[in-house]
Coordinates of C-alpha atoms (C1' of nucleotides) in Angstrom, one line a residue:
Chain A
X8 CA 0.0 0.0 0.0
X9 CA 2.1 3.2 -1.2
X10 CA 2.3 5.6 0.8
X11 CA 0.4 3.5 3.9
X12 CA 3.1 0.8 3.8
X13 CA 4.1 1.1 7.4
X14 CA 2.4 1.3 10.3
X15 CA 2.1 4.6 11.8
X16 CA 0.9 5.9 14.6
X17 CA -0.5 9.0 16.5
X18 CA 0.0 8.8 19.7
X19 CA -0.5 11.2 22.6
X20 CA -0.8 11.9 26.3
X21 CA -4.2 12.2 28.2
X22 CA -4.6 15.5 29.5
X23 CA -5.2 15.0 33.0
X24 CA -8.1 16.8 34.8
X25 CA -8.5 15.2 38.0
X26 CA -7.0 16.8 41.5
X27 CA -6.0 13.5 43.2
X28 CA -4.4 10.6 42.4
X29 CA -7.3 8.5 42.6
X30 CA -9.1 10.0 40.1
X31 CA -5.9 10.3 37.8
X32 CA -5.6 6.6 38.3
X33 CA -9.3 6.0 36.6
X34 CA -8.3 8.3 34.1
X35 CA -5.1 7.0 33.2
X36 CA -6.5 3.4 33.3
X37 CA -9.2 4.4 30.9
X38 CA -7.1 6.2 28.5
X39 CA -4.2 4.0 28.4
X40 CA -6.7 0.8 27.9
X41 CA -7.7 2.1 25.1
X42 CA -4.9 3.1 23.5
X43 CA -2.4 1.1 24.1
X44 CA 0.0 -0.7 20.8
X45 CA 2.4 -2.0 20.5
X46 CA 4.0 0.2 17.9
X47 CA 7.3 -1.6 16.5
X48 CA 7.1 0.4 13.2
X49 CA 9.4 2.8 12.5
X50 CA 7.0 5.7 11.2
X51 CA 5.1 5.6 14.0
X52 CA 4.3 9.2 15.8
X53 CA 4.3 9.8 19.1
X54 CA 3.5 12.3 20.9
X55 CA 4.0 13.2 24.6
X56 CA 1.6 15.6 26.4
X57 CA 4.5 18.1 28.1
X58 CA 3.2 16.6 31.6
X59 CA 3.6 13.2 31.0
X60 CA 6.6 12.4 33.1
X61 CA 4.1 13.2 35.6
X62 CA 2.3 10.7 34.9
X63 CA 3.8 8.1 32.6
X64 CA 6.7 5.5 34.8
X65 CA 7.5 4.5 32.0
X66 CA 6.6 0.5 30.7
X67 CA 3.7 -1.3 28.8
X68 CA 1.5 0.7 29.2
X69 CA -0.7 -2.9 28.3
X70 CA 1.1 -4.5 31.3
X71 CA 0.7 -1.2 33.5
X72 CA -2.8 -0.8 32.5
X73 CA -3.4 -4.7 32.9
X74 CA -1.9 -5.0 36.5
X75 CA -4.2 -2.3 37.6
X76 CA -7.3 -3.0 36.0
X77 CA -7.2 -7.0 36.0
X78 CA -7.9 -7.2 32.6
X79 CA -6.4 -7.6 29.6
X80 CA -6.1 -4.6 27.9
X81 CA -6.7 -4.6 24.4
X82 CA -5.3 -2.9 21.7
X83 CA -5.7 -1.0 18.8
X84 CA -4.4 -3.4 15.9
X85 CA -5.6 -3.1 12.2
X86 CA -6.1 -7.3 11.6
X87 CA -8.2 -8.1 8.6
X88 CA -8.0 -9.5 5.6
X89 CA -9.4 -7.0 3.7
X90 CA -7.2 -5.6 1.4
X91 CA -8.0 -2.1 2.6
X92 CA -6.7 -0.7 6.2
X93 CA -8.9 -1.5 8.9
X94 CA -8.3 0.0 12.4
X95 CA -9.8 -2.5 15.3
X96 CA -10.5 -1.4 18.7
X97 CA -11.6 -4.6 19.9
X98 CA -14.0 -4.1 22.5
X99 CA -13.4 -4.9 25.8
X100 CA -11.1 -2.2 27.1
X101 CA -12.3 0.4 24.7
X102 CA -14.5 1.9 27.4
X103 CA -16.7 5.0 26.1
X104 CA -14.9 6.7 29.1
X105 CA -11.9 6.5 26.7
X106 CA -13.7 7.2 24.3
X107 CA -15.0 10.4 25.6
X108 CA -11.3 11.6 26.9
X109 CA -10.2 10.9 23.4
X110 CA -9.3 13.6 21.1
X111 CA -12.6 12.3 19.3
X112 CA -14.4 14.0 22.0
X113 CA -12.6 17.4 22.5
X114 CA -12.5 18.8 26.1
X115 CA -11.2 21.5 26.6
X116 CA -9.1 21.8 29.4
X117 CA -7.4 25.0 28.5
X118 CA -10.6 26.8 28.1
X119 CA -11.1 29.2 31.4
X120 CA -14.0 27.7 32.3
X121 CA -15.2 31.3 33.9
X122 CA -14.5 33.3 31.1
X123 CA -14.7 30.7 28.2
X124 CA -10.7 32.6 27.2
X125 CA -7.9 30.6 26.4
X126 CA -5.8 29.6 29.2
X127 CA -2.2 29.4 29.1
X128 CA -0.4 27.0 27.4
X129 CA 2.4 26.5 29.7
X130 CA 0.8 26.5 33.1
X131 CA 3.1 25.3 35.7
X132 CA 1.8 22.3 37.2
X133 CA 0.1 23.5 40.5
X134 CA -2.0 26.3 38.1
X135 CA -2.9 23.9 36.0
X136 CA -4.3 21.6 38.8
X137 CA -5.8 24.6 40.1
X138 CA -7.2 24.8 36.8
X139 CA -8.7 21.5 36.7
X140 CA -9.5 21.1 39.9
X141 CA -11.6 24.1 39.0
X142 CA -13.0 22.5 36.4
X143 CA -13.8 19.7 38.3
X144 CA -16.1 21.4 40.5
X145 CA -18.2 22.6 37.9
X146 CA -19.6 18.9 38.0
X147 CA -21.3 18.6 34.1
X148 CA -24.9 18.8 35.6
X149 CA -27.2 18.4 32.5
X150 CA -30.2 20.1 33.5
X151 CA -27.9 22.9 33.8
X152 CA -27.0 23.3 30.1
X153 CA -30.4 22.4 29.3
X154 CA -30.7 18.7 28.8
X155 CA -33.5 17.4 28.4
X156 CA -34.3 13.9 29.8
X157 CA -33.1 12.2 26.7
X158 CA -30.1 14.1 26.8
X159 CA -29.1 13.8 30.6
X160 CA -29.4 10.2 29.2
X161 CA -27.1 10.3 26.3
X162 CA -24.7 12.1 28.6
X163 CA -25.0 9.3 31.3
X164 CA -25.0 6.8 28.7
X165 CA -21.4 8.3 27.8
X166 CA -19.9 7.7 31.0
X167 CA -21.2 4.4 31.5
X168 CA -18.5 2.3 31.2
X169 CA -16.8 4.6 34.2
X170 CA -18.3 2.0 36.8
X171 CA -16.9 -0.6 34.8
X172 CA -14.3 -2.3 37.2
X173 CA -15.3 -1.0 40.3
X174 CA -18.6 -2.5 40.5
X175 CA -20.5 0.6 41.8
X176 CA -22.3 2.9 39.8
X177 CA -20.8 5.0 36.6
X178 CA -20.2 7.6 38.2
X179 CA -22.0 10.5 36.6
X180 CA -22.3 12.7 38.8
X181 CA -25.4 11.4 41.1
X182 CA -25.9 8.8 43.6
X183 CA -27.5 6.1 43.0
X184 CA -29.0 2.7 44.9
X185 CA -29.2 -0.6 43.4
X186 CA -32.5 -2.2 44.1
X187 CA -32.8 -5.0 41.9
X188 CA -30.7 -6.9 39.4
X189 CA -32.0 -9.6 37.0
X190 CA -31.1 -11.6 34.2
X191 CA -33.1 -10.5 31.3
X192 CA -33.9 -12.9 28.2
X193 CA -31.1 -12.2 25.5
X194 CA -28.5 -11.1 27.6
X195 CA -25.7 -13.4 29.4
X196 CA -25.3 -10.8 32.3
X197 CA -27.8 -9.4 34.5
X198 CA -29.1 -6.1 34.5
X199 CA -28.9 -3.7 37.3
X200 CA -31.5 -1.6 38.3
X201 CA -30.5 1.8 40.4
X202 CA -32.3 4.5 42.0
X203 CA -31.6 7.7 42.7
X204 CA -31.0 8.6 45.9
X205 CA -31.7 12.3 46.1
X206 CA -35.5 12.6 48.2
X207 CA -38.3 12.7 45.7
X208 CA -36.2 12.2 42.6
X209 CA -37.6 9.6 40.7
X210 CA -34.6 8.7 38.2
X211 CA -33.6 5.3 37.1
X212 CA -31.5 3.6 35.4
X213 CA -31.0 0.2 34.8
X214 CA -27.5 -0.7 33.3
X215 CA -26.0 -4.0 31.7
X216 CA -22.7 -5.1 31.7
X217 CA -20.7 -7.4 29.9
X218 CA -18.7 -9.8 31.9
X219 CA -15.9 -7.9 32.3
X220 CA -18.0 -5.7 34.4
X221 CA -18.1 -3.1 31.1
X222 CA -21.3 -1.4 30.8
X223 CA -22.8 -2.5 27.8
X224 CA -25.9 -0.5 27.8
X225 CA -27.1 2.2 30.6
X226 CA -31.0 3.3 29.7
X227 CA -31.8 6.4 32.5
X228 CA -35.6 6.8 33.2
X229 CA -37.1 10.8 33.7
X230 CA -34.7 13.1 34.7
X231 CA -33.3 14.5 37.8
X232 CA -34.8 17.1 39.8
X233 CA -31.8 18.3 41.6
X234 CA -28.7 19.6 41.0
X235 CA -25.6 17.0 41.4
X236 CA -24.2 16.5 44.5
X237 CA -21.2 17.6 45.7
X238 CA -18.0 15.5 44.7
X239 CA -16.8 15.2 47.8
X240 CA -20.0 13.8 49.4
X241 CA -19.8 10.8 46.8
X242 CA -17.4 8.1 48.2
X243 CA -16.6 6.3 45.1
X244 CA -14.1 7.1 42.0
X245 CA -15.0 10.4 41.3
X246 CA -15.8 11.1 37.7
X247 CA -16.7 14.8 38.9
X248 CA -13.1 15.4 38.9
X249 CA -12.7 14.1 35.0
X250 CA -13.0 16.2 32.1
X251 CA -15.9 14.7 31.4
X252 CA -17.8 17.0 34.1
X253 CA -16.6 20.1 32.7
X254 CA -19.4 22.8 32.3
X255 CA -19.6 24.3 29.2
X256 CA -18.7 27.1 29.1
X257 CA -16.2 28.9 26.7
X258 CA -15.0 30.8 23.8
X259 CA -14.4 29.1 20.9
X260 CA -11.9 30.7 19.0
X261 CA -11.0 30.4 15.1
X262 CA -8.0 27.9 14.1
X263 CA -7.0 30.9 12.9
X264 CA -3.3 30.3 13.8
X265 CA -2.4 33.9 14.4
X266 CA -5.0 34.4 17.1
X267 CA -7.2 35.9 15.7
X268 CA -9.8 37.8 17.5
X269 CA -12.6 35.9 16.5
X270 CA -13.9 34.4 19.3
X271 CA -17.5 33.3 20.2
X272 CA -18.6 33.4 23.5
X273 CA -20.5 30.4 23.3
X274 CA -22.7 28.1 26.1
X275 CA -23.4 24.6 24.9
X276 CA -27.1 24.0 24.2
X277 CA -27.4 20.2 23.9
X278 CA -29.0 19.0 21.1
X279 CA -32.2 17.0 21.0
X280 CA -31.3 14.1 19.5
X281 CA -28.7 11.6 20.3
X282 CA -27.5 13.1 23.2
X283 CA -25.3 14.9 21.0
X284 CA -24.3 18.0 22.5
X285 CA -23.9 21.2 20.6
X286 CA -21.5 23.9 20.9
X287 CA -23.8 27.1 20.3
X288 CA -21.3 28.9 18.1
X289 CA -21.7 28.3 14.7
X290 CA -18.2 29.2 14.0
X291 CA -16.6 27.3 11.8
X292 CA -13.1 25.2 12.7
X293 CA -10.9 26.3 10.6
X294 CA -8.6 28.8 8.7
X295 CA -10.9 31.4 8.9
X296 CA -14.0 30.4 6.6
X297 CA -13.7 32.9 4.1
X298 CA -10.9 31.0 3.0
X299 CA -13.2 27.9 2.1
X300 CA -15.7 28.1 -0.8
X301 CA -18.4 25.4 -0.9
X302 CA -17.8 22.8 -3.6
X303 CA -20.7 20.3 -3.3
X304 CA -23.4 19.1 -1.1
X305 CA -23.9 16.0 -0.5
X306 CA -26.8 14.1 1.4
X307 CA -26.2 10.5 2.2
X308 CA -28.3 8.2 4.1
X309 CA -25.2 6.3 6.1
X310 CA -25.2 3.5 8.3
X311 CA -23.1 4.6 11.4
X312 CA -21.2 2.1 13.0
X313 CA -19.9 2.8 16.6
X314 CA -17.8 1.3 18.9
X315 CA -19.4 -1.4 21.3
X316 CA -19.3 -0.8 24.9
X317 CA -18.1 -4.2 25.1
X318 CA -20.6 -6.7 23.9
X319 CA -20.5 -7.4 20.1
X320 CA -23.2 -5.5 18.5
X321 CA -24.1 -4.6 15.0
X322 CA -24.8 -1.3 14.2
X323 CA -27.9 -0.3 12.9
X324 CA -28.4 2.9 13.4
X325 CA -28.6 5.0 10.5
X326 CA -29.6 8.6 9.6
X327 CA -29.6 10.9 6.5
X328 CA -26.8 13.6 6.6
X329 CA -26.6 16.5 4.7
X330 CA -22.5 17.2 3.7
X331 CA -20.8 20.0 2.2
X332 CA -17.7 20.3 0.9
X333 CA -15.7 23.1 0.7
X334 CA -12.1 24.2 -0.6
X335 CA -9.8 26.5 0.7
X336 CA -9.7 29.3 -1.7
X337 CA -5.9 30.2 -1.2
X338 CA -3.8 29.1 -4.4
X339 CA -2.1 26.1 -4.3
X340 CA -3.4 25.2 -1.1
X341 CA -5.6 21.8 -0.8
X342 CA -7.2 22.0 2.3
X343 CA -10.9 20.6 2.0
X344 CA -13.6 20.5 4.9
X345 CA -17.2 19.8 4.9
X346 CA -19.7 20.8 7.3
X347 CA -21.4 17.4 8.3
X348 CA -25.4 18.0 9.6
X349 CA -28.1 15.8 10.0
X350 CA -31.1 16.5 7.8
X351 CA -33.6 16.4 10.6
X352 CA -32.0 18.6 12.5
X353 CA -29.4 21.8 11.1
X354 CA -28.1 22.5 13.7
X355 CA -25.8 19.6 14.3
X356 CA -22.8 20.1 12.4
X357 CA -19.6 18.4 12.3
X358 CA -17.1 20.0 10.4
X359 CA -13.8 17.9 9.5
X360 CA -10.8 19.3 8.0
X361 CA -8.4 17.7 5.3
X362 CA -5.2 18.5 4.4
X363 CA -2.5 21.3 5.3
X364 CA -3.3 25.5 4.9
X365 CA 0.0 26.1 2.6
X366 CA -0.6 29.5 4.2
X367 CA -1.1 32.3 6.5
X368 CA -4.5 32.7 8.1
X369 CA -5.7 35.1 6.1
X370 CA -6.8 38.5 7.8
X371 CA -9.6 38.2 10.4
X372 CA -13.0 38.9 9.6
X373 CA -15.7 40.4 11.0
X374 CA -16.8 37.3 13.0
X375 CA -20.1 37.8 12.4
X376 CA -20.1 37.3 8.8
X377 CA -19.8 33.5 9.8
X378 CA -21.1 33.1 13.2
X379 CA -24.4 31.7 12.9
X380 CA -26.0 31.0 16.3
X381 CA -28.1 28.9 14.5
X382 CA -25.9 26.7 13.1
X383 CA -24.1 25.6 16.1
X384 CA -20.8 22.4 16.0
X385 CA -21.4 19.5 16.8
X386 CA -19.2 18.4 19.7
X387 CA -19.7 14.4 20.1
X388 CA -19.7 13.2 23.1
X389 CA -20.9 16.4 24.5
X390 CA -18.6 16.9 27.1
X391 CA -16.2 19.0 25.7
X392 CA -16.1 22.5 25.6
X393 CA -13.5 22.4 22.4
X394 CA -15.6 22.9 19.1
X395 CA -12.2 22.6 17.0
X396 CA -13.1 19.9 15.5
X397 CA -9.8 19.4 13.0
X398 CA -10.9 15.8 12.0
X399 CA -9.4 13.5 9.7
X400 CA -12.0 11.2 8.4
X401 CA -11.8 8.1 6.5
X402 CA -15.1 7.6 4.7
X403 CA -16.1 4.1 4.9
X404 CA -17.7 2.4 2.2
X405 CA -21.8 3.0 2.8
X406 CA -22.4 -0.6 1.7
X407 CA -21.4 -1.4 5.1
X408 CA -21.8 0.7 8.3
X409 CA -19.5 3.3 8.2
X410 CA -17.2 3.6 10.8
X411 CA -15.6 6.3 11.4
X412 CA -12.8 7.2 13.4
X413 CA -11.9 10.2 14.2
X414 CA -8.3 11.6 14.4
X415 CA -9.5 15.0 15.6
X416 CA -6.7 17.5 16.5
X417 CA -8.7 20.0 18.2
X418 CA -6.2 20.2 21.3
X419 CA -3.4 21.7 19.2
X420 CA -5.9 24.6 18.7
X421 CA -5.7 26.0 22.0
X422 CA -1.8 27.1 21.7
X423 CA -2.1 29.2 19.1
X424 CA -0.9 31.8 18.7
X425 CA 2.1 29.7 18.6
X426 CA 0.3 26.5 16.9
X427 CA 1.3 26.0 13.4
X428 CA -1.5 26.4 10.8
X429 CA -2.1 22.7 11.3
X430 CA -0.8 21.3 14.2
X431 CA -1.0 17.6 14.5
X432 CA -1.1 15.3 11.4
X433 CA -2.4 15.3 8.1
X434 CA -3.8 12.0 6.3
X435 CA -4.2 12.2 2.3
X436 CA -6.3 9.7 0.6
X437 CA -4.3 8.4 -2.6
X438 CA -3.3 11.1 -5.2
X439 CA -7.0 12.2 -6.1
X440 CA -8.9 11.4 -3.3
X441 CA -8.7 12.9 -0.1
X442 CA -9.8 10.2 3.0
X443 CA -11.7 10.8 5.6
X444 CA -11.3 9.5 8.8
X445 CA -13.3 9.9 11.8
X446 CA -15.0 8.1 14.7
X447 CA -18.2 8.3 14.5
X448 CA -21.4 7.2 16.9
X449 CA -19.3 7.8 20.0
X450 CA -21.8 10.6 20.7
X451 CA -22.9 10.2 24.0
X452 CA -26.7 9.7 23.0
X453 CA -25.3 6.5 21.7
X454 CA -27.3 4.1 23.4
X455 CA -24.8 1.5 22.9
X456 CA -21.7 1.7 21.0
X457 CA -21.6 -1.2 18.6
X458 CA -19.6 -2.2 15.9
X459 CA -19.1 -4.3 12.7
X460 CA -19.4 -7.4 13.9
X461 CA -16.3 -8.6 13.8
X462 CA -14.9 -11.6 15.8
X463 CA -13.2 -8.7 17.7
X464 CA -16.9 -6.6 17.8
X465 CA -15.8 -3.1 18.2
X466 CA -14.9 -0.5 15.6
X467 CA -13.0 -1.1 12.5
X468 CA -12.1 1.3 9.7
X469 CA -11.7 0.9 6.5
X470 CA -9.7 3.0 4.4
X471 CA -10.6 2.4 0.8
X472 CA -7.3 4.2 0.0
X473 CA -4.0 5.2 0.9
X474 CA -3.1 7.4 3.3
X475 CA 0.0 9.4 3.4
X476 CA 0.9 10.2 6.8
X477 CA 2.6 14.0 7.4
X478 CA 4.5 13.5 10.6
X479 CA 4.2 16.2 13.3
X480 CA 6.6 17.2 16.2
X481 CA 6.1 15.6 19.3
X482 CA 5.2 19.8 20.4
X483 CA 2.8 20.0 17.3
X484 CA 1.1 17.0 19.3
X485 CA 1.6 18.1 22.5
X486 CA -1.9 18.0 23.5
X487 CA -3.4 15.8 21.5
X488 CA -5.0 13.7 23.8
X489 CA -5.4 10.2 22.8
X490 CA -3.4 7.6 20.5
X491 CA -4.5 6.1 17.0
X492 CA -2.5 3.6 16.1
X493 CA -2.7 2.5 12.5
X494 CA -1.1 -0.3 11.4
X495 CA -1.0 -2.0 7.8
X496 CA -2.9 -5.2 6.9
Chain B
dA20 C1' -27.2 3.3 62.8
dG21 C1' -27.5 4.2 58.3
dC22 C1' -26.8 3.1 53.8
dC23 C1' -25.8 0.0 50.5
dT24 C1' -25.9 -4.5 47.8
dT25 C1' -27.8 -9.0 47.1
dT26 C1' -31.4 -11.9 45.9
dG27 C1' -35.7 -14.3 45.9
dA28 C1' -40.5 -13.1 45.6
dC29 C1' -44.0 -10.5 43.8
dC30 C1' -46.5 -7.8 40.4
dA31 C1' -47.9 -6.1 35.9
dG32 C1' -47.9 -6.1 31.0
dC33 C1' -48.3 -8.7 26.9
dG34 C1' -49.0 -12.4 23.6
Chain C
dT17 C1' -56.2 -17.8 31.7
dC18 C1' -51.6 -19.0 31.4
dG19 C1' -46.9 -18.4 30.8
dC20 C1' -43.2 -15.4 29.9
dT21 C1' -40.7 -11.4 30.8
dG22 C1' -39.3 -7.1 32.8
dG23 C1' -39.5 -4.3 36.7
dT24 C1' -39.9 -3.7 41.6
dC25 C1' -40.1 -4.9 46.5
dA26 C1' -38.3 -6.0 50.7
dA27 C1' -35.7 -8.9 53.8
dA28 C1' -31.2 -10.1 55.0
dG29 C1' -26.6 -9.2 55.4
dG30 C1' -22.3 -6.4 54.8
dC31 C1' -19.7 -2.3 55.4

DNA sequence: AGCCTTTGACCAGCG
DNA sequence: TCGCTGGTCAAAGGC
């Protein structure tokens, strides 16, 4: 496969948000379970969040991971037979928690989370624990960013797999009792049944697990009629203190590498449908829109495939998207996005970048000439407060469900203005063709994250061409929160 | 003592 | 009506 011959990788650290070491410790398990290869290529990337001696001891992270965790922790390996490139998480240890911390799901942890500005890149340590501890105390209370029921679900179901090991409760924020469990027809593991224990709130959940203990499937009744409680008063891991709690709150501010002064104040207004939660900013990702002229529209009706929560499930979910393509106007420069929505409903947009801006951002514009409040991004997974959505996407074949896998870069945004135009990596399709690659379905309204069914189950991607990888600096990926591992058939 | 989980029993809906 | 199934109750025990 020219140009895709070796294996390569992009590989990062987890930015950590927790304030203790406990919480670190669920949050390094669940990012380094999921992203863990064993990369013996030599084009591999890697990149090392600036903290991670902190953090990292060094090791397997596979055998660290494993020792902690008790379980094997799978990888991300590319096995098939199909002559394309298929990326396999395989199930297990893919944990939406992971998921959600991966750069598919953008937090934000640079964003002030009082005044939605751009926090330093180089915070010393203690500020930046400050910072997240900060952050951490704004516990992600859906009602409070107007969730409806549905959505407090989606968010919940997002977190799910947080209880996974532990055996209590995912820890989303509330408390909750168990007061039944039974084994219910079709499934090989018994469903919980919880309670919330807040006075005269009437939420409940019920939540199935695979054998592993992963939460397979978390379906929340009504919605809670109380704020969270504190984190403190909640004796198990706290998932308060992830990034996942974060409140919404920020300022998205244009890719524009030379900081421009476009930036949105923006709240995040969850959508209505699939718990996906939208940033309220309308703003598009990248170079400055006026440097991008729409090239085609495209509606397709795609089958999304997701990533299963640990049981092997087969995707069925489909939906009609509206996409439009769009090319940067500068000469010479190939840099293509389209901005991704669901025909039922606008205002969800995903906008994914390809290619490399051969240029300077080109002069800022009035922001509102492309701020439409109406037209908000799509963050998946809802818990992020980034809306920099620089995604690579592979397009997978509609004949089958389309995974998509997401290689978003959206961290590198928040160090402008010393971030390169594109900070992080670049994947081409073959000479013509530009790929797409993106996870998709990880949304948190994903009821279950399923996937091709596979021996593995999980998510594979196909890449119906050949990529060409454009290494980055180690810097350039600084932040990039998550690995993707891509290794040739 | 209080809160939690466990677990068998009970109840309701449905075909 | 009966059987199946999912959901809930509540006693018992643990922490």
């Amino acid at each position: 496969m020219a140009g895709f011959n070796d294996n390569f990788a992009v590989m990062g650290e987890w930015v950590d948000c927790s304030t203790n070491h406990k919480k670190r410790s669920k949050a390094e398990l669940y990012s380094e379970v999921s992203l863990e290869e064993d990369v013996k290529n030599k084009d591999f990337l890697q990149t090392n969040f600036q903290e991670r001696s902190s953090y990292s001891q060094g090791g397997g992270l596979s055998e660290r991971v494993a020792a902690r965790a008790g379980f094997k922790v799978p990888s991300i390996n590319t096995e098939s037979s199909l002559p394309s490139l298929c990326l396999n998480i395989s199930s297990p240890g893919v944990s939406p928690a992971t998921l959600l911390e991966s750069p598919v799901f953008p937090s934000n942890p640079l964003l002030s989370p009082t005044t939605g500005k751009l926090s330093s890149l180089h915070l010393d340590h203690e500020a930046k624990n400050e910072f997240f501890d900060d952050i951490s105390r704004r516990s992600f209370d859906p009602t409070t960013i107007g969730l409806e029921p549905d959505d407090s679900q989606a968010y919940d179901r997002g977190l799910g797999d947080s209880m996974a090991s532990s055996g209590a409760p995912e820890d989303d924020g509330y408390n909750w009792r168990k007061y039944g469990q039974k084994l219910v027809k079709g499934s090989e593991y018994p469903r919980s049944y919880y309670k919330c224990t807040h006075p005269n709130c009437e939420v409940k959940k019920k939540v199935e697990r695979s054998g592993e203990g992963h939460v397979t499937e978390i379906i929340y009744a009504k919605t809670h009629n109380h704020p969270k409680p504190l984190p403190n008063r909640r004796s198990g891991i706290g998932s308060s203190g992830t990034c996942n709690d974060m409140q919404i709150y920020g300022t998205e501010q244009q890719d524009g590498f030379a900081g421009t002064d476009e930036n949105i104040e923006w709240t995040s207004p969850v959508s209505h449908h699939s718990g996906s939660m939208q940033v309220q900013s309308g703003t598009q990702f990248g170079y400055g829109d006026a440097a991008f002229f729409k090239v085609e529209d495209e509606e397709d009706r795609a089958s999304h495939m997701s990533v299963s929560m640990g049981d092997e499930r087969e995707a069925d979910e489909s939906e009609t998207k509206r996409r439009s393509y769009y090319k940067c106007t500068a000469s010479g420069c190939i840099v293509t996005k389209h901005v991704e929505r669901a025909s039922d409903d606008l205002s969800s947009v995903l906008t994914t970048y390809i290619g490399k801006h051969t240029h300077e951002v080109p002069a800022a514009r009035n922001s509102s000439s492309h701020v439409s409040s109406g037209s908000p991004g799509t963050i998946q997974g809802g818990l992020a407060t980034q809306t920099q959505n620089h995604q690579v996407h592979y397009p997978v074949p509609h004949s089958r469900s389309e995974g998509m896998v997401t290689a978003n870069s959206s961290l590198f945004d928040f160090q402008t203005p010393m971030r390169p135009p594109w900070a992080g990596f670049s994947v081409y399709g073959g000479e013509t063709e530009l790929l797409r690659l993106s996870i998709s379905g990880l949304a948190i309204g994903q009821e279950r994250f399923t996937g091709l069914p596979t021996p593995q189950a999980g998510l594979t991607l196909q890449l119906p061409a050949e990529p060409k990888v454009e290494p980055v600096s180690q810097q350039e990926l600084g932040f990039l929160r998550s690995s993707l591992i891509y290794r040739e058939i």
